PDB file of C-alpha atoms in Angstrom:
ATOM      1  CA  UNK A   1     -16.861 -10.982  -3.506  1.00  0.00           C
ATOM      2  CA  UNK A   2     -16.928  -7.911  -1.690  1.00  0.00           C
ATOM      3  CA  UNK A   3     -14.157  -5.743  -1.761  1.00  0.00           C
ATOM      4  CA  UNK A   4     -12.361  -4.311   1.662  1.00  0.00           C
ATOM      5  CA  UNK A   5     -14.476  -2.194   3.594  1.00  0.00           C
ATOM      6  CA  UNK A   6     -13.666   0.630   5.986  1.00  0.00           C
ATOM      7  CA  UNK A   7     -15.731   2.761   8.521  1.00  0.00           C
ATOM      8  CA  UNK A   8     -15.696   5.774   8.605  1.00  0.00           C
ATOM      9  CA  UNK A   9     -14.772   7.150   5.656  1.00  0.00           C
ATOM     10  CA  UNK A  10     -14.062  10.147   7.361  1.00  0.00           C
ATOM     11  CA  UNK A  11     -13.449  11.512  10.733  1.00  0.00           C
ATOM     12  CA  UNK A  12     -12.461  15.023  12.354  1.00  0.00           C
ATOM     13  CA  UNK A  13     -11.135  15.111  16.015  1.00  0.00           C
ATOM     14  CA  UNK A  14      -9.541  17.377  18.244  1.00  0.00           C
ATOM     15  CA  UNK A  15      -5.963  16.709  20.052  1.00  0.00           C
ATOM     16  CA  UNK A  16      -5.625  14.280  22.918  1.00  0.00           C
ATOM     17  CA  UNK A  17      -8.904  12.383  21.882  1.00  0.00           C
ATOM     18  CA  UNK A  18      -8.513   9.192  20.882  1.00  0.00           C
ATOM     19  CA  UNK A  19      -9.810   7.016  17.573  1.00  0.00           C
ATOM     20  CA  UNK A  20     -11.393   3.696  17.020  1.00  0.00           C
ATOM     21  CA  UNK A  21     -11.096   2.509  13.129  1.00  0.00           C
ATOM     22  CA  UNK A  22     -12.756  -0.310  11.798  1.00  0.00           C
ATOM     23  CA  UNK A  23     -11.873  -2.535   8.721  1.00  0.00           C
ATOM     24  CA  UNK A  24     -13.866  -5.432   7.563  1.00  0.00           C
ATOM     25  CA  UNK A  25     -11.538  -8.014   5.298  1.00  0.00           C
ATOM     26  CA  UNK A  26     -12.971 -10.007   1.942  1.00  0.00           C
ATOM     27  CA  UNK A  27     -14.972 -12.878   3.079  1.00  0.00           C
ATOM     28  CA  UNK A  28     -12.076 -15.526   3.473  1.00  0.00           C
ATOM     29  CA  UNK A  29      -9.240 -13.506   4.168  1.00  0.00           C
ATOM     30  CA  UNK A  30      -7.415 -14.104   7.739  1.00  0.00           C
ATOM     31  CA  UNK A  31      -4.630 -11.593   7.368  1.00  0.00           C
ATOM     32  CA  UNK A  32      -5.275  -7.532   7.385  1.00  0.00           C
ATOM     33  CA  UNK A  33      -2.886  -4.996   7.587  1.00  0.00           C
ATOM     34  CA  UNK A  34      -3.120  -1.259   8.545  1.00  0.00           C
ATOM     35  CA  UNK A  35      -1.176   1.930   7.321  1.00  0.00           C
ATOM     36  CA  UNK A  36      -0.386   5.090   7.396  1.00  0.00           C
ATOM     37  CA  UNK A  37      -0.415   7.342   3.824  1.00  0.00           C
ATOM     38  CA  UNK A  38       0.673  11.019   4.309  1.00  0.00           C
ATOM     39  CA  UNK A  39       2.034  13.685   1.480  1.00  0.00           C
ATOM     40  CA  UNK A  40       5.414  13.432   3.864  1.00  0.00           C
ATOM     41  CA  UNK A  41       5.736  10.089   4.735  1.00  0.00           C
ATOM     42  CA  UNK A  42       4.283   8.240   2.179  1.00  0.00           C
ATOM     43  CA  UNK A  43       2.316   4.566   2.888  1.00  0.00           C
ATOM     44  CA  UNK A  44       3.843   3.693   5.840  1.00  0.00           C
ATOM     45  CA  UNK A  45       3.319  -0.025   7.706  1.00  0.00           C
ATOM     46  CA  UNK A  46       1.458   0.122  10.866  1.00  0.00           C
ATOM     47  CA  UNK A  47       0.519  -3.831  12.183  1.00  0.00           C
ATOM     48  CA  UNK A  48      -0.550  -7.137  10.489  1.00  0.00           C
ATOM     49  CA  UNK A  49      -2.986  -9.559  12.150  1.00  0.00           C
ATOM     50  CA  UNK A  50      -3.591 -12.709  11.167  1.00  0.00           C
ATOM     51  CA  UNK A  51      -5.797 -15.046  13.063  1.00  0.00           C
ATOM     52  CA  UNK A  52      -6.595 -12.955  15.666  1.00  0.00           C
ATOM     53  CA  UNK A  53      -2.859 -11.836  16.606  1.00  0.00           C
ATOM     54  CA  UNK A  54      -0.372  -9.572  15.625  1.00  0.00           C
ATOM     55  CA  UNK A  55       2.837 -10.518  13.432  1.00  0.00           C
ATOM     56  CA  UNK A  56       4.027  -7.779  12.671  1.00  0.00           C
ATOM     57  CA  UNK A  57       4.182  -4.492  14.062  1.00  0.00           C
ATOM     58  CA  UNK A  58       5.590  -0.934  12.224  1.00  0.00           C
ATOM     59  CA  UNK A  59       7.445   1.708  13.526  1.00  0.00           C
ATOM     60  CA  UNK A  60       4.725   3.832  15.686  1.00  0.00           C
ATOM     61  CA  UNK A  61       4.326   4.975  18.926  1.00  0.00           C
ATOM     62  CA  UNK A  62       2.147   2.691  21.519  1.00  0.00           C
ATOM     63  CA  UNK A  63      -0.579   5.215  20.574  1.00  0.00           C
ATOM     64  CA  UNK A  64      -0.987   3.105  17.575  1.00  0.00           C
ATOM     65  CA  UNK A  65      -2.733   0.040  18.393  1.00  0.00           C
ATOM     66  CA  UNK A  66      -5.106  -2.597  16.505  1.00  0.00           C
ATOM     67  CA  UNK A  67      -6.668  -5.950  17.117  1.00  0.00           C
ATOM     68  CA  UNK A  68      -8.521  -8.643  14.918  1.00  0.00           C
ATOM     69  CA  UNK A  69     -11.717 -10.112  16.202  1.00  0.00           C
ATOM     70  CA  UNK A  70     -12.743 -14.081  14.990  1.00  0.00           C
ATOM     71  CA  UNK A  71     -14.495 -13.184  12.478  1.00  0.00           C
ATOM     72  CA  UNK A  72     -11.297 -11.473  11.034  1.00  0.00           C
ATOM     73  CA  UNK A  73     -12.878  -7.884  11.333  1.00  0.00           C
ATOM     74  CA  UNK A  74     -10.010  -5.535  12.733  1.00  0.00           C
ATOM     75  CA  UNK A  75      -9.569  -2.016  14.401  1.00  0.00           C
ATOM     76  CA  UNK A  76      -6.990   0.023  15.078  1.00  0.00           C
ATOM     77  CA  UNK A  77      -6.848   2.386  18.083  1.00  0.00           C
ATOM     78  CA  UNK A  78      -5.097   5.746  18.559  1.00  0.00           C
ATOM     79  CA  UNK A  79      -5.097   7.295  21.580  1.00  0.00           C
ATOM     80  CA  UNK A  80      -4.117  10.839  22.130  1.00  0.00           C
ATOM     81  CA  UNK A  81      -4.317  12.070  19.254  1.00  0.00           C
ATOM     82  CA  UNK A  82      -1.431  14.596  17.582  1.00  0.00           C
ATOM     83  CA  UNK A  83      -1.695  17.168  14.737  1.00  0.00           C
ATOM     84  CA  UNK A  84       0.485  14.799  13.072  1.00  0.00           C
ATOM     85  CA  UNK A  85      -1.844  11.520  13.178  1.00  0.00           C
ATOM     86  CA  UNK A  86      -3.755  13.437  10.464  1.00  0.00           C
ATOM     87  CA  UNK A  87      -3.771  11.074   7.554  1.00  0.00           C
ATOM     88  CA  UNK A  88      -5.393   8.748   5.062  1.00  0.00           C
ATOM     89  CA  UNK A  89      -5.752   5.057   7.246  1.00  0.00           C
ATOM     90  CA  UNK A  90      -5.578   2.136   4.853  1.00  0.00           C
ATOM     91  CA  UNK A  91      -6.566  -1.262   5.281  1.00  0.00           C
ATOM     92  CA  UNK A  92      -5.160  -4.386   3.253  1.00  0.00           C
ATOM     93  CA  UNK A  93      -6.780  -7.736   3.479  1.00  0.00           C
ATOM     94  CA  UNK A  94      -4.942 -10.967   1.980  1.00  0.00           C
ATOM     95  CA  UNK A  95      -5.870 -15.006   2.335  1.00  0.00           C
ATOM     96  CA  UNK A  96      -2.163 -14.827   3.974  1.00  0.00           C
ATOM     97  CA  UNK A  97      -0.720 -18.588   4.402  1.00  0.00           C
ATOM     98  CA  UNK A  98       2.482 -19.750   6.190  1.00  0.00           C
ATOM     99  CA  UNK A  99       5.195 -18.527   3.806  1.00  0.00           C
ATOM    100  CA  UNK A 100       4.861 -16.087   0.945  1.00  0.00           C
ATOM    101  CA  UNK A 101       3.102 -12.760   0.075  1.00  0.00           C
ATOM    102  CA  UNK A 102      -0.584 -12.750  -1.374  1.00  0.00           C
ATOM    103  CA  UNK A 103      -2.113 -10.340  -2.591  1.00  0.00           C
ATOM    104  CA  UNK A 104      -3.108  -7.489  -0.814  1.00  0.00           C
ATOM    105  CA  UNK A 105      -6.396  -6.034  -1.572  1.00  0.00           C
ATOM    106  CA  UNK A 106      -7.070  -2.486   0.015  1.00  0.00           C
ATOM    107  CA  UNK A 107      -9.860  -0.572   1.208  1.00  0.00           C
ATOM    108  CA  UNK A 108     -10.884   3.113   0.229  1.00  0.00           C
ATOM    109  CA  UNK A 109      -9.405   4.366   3.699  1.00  0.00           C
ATOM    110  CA  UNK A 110     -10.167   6.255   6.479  1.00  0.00           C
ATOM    111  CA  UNK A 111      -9.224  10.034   6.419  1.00  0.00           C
ATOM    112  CA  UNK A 112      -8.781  10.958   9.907  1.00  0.00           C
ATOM    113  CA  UNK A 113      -8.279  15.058  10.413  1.00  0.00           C
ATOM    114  CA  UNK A 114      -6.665  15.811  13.914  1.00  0.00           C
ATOM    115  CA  UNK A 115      -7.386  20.014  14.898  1.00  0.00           C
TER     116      UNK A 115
ATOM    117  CA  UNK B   1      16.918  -3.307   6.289  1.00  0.00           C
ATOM    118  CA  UNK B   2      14.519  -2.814   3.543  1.00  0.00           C
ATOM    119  CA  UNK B   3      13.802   0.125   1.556  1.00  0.00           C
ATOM    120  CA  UNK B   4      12.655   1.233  -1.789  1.00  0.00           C
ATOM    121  CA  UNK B   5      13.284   4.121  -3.870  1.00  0.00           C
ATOM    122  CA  UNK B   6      11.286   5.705  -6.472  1.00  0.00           C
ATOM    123  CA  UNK B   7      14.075   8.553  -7.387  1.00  0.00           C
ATOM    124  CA  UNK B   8      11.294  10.370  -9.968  1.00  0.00           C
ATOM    125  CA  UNK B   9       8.079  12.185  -8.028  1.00  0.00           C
ATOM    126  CA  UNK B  10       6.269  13.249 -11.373  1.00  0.00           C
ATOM    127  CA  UNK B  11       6.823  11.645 -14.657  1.00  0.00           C
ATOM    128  CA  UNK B  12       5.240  13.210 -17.784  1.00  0.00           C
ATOM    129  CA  UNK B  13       4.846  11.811 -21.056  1.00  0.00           C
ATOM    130  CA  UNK B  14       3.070  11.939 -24.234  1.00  0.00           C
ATOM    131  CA  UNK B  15       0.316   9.486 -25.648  1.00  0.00           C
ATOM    132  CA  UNK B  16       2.243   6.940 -27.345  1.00  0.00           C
ATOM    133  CA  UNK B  17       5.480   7.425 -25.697  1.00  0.00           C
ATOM    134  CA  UNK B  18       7.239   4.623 -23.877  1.00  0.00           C
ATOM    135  CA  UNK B  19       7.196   4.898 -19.909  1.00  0.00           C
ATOM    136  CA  UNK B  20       9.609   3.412 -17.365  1.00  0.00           C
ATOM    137  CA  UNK B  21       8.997   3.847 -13.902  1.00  0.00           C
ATOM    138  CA  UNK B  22      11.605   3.344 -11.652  1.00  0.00           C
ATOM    139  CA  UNK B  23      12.009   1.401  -8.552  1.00  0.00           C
ATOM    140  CA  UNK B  24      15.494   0.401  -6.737  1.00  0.00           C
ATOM    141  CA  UNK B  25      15.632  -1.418  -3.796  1.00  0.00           C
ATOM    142  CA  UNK B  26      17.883  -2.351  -0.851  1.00  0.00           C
ATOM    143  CA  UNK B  27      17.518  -6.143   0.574  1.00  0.00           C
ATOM    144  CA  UNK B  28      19.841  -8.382   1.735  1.00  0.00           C
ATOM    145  CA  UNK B  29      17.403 -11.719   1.097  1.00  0.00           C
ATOM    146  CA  UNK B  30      15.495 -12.528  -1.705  1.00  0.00           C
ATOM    147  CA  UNK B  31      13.044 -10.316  -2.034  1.00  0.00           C
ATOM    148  CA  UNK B  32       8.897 -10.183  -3.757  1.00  0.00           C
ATOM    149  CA  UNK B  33       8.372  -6.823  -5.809  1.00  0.00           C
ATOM    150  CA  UNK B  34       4.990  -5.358  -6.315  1.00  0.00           C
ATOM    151  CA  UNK B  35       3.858  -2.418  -8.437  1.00  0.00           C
ATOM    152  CA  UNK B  36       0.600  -1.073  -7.016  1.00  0.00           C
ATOM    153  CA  UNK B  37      -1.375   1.756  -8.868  1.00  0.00           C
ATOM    154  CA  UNK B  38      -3.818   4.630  -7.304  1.00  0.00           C
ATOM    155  CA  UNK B  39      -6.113   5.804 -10.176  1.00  0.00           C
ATOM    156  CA  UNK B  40      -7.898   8.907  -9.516  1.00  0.00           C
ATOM    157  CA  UNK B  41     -10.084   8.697  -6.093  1.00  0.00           C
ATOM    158  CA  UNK B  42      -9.676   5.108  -6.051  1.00  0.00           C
ATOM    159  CA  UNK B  43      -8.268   2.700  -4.184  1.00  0.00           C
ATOM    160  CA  UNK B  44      -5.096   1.550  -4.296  1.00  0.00           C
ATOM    161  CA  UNK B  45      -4.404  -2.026  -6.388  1.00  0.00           C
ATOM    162  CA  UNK B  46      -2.008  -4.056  -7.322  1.00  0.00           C
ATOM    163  CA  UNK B  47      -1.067  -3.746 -10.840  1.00  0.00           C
ATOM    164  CA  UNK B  48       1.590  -6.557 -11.010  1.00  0.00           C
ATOM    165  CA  UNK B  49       3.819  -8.893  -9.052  1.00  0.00           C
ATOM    166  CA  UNK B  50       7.191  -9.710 -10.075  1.00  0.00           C
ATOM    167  CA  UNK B  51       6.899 -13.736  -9.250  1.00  0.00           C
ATOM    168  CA  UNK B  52       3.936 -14.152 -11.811  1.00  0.00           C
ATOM    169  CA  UNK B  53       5.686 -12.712 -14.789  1.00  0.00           C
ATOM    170  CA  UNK B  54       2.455 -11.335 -16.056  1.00  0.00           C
ATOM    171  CA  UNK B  55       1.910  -8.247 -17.695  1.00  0.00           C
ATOM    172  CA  UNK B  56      -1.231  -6.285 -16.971  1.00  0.00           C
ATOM    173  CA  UNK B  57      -2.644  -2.977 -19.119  1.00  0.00           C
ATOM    174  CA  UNK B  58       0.063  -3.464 -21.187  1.00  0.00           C
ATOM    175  CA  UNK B  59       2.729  -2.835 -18.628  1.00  0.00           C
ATOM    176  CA  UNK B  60       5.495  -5.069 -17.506  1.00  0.00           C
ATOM    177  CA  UNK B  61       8.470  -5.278 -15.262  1.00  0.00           C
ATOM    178  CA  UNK B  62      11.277  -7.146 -14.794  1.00  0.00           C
ATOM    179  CA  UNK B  63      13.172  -7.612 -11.642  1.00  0.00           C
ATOM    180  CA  UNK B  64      17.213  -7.068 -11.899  1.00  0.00           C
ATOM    181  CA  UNK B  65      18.763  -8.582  -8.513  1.00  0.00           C
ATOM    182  CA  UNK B  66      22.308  -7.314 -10.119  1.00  0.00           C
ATOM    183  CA  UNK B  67      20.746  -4.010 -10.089  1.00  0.00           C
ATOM    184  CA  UNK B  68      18.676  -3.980  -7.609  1.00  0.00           C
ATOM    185  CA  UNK B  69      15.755  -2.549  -9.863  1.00  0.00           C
ATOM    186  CA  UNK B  70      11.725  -3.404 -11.009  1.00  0.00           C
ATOM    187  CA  UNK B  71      11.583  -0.643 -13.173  1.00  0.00           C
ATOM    188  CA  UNK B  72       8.237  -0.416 -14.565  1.00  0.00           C
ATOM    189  CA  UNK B  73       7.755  -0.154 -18.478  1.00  0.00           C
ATOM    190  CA  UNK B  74       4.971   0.427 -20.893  1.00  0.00           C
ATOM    191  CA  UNK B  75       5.917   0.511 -24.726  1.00  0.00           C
ATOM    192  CA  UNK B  76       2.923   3.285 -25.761  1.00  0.00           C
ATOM    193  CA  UNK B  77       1.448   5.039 -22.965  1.00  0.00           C
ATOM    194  CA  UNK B  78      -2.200   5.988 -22.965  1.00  0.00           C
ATOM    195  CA  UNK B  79      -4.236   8.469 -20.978  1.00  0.00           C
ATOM    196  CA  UNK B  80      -5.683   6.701 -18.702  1.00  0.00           C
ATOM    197  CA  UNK B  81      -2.655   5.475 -17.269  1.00  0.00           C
ATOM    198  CA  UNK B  82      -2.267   8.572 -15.661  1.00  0.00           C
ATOM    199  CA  UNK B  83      -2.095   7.779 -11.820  1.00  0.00           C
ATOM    200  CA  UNK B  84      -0.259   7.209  -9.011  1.00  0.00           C
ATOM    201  CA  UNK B  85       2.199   4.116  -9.030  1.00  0.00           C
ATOM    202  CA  UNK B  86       3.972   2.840  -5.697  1.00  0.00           C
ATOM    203  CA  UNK B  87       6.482  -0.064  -5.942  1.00  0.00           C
ATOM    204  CA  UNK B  88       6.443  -2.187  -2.709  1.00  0.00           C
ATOM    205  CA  UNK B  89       8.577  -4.746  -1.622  1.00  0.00           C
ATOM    206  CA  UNK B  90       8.321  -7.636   0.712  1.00  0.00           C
ATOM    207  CA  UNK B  91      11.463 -10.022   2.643  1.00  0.00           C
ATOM    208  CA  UNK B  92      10.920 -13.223   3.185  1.00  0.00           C
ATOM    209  CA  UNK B  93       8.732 -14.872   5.735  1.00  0.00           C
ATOM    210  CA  UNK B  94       5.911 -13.047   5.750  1.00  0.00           C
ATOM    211  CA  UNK B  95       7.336  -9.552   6.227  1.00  0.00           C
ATOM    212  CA  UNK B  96       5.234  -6.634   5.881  1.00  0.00           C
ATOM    213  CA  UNK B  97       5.194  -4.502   2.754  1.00  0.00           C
ATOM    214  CA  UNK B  98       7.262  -1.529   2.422  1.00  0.00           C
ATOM    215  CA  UNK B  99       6.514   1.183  -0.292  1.00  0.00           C
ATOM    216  CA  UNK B 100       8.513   3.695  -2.061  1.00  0.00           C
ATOM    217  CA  UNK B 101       7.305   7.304  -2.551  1.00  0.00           C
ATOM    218  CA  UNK B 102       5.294   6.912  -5.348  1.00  0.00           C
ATOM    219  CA  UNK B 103       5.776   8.467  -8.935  1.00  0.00           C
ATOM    220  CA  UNK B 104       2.657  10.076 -10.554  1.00  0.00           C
ATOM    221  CA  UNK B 105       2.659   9.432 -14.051  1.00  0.00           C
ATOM    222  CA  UNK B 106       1.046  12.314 -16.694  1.00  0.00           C
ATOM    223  CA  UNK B 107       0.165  11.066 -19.923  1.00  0.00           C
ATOM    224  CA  UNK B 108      -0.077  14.366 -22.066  1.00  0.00           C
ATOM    225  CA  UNK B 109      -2.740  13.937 -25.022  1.00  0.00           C
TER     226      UNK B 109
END
């Protein structure tokens, strides 16, 4: 199977532009998660989707926003964009079912650089 | 809340030595530990789980609820198991992962 894919790889904007990610699950999976790695902060959780809606949401601004699309593709959205946002964007795909925690395979990332 | 703590950044050792990694964690339920590994300018993967007792690249851990603790161990450590390991910990009911730090592990030749 293919593995987790992301686009872009990497990205360079300025402040107060916003940013479209994309992550494309293994063929099967329904769940995908998004988050945040900095030196600082570490991975941090940012949303889950499964099926096409959000379970769970992290601790970030409403600058920070995703969807899933049927075919379980997902983005994530930031909107005007800090100095801070600069970080490595991970993506985690699992065949998530009601109860329990698969395995979560990630993606290479997206490194996002905010001047 | 849930939280995990990886109390050692960098961890050295020499080929051959035993490794332990540590993880503590705070959760009030019963909780699902992970150890996920970041070689070199790869991508991060799971390197065990705690529910299917397995041990992978020679490296097992065992999850101490009196403790709190899924300290990671290795009896003779080899160089390529230098890397970057993150323990990760999930509540019930499909909660979403949360990650320690991370400790990067040396192995000195």
């Amino acid at each position: 199977k293919a593995g987790v894919t992301q686009t872009p790889r990497y990205l360079i904007k300025t402040r107060g532009q916003q940013v479209t990610l994309s992550c494309s699950p293994i063929s099967g999976h329904r769940s995908v998660s998004w988050y945040q790695q900095t030196p600082g902060q570490g991975l941090q959780f940012l949303f889950e989707y499964f099926s096409e809606t959000q379970r769970n949401k992290g601790n970030f601004p409403g600058r920070f926003s995703g969807r899933q699309f049927s075919n379980s593709r997902s983005e994530m959205n930031v909107s005007t964009l800090e100095l801070g946002d600069s970080a490595l964007y991970l993506c985690a795909s699992s065949n998530l079912v009601a109860g329990g925690q698969e395995t979560q395979y990630f993606g290479p990332g997206t490194r996002l650089l905010v001047l | 809340a849930q939280r995990v703590t990886q109390p050692e950044k960098l961890l050295s050792v020499f080929k051959g030595a035993p490794v332990e990694l540590k993880c503590n964690y705070s959760y009030s339920g019963s909780p699902e530990l992970f150890w996920y590994v970041q070689y070199s300018r790869q991508r991060l993967q799971l390197l065990l789980r705690h529910i299917s007792r397995e041990s992978i690249k020679g490296f097992t851990a065992d999850l101490n609820k009196g403790e709190t603790s899924f300290h990671l161990k290795k009896p003779f450590a080899q160089e390529e198991d230098s890397a970057m390991y993150y323990c990760a910990l999930s509540g019930s009911g499909n909660t979403p992962l949360v990650f320690g730090k991370g400790t990067r592990l040396s192995v000195i030749a």
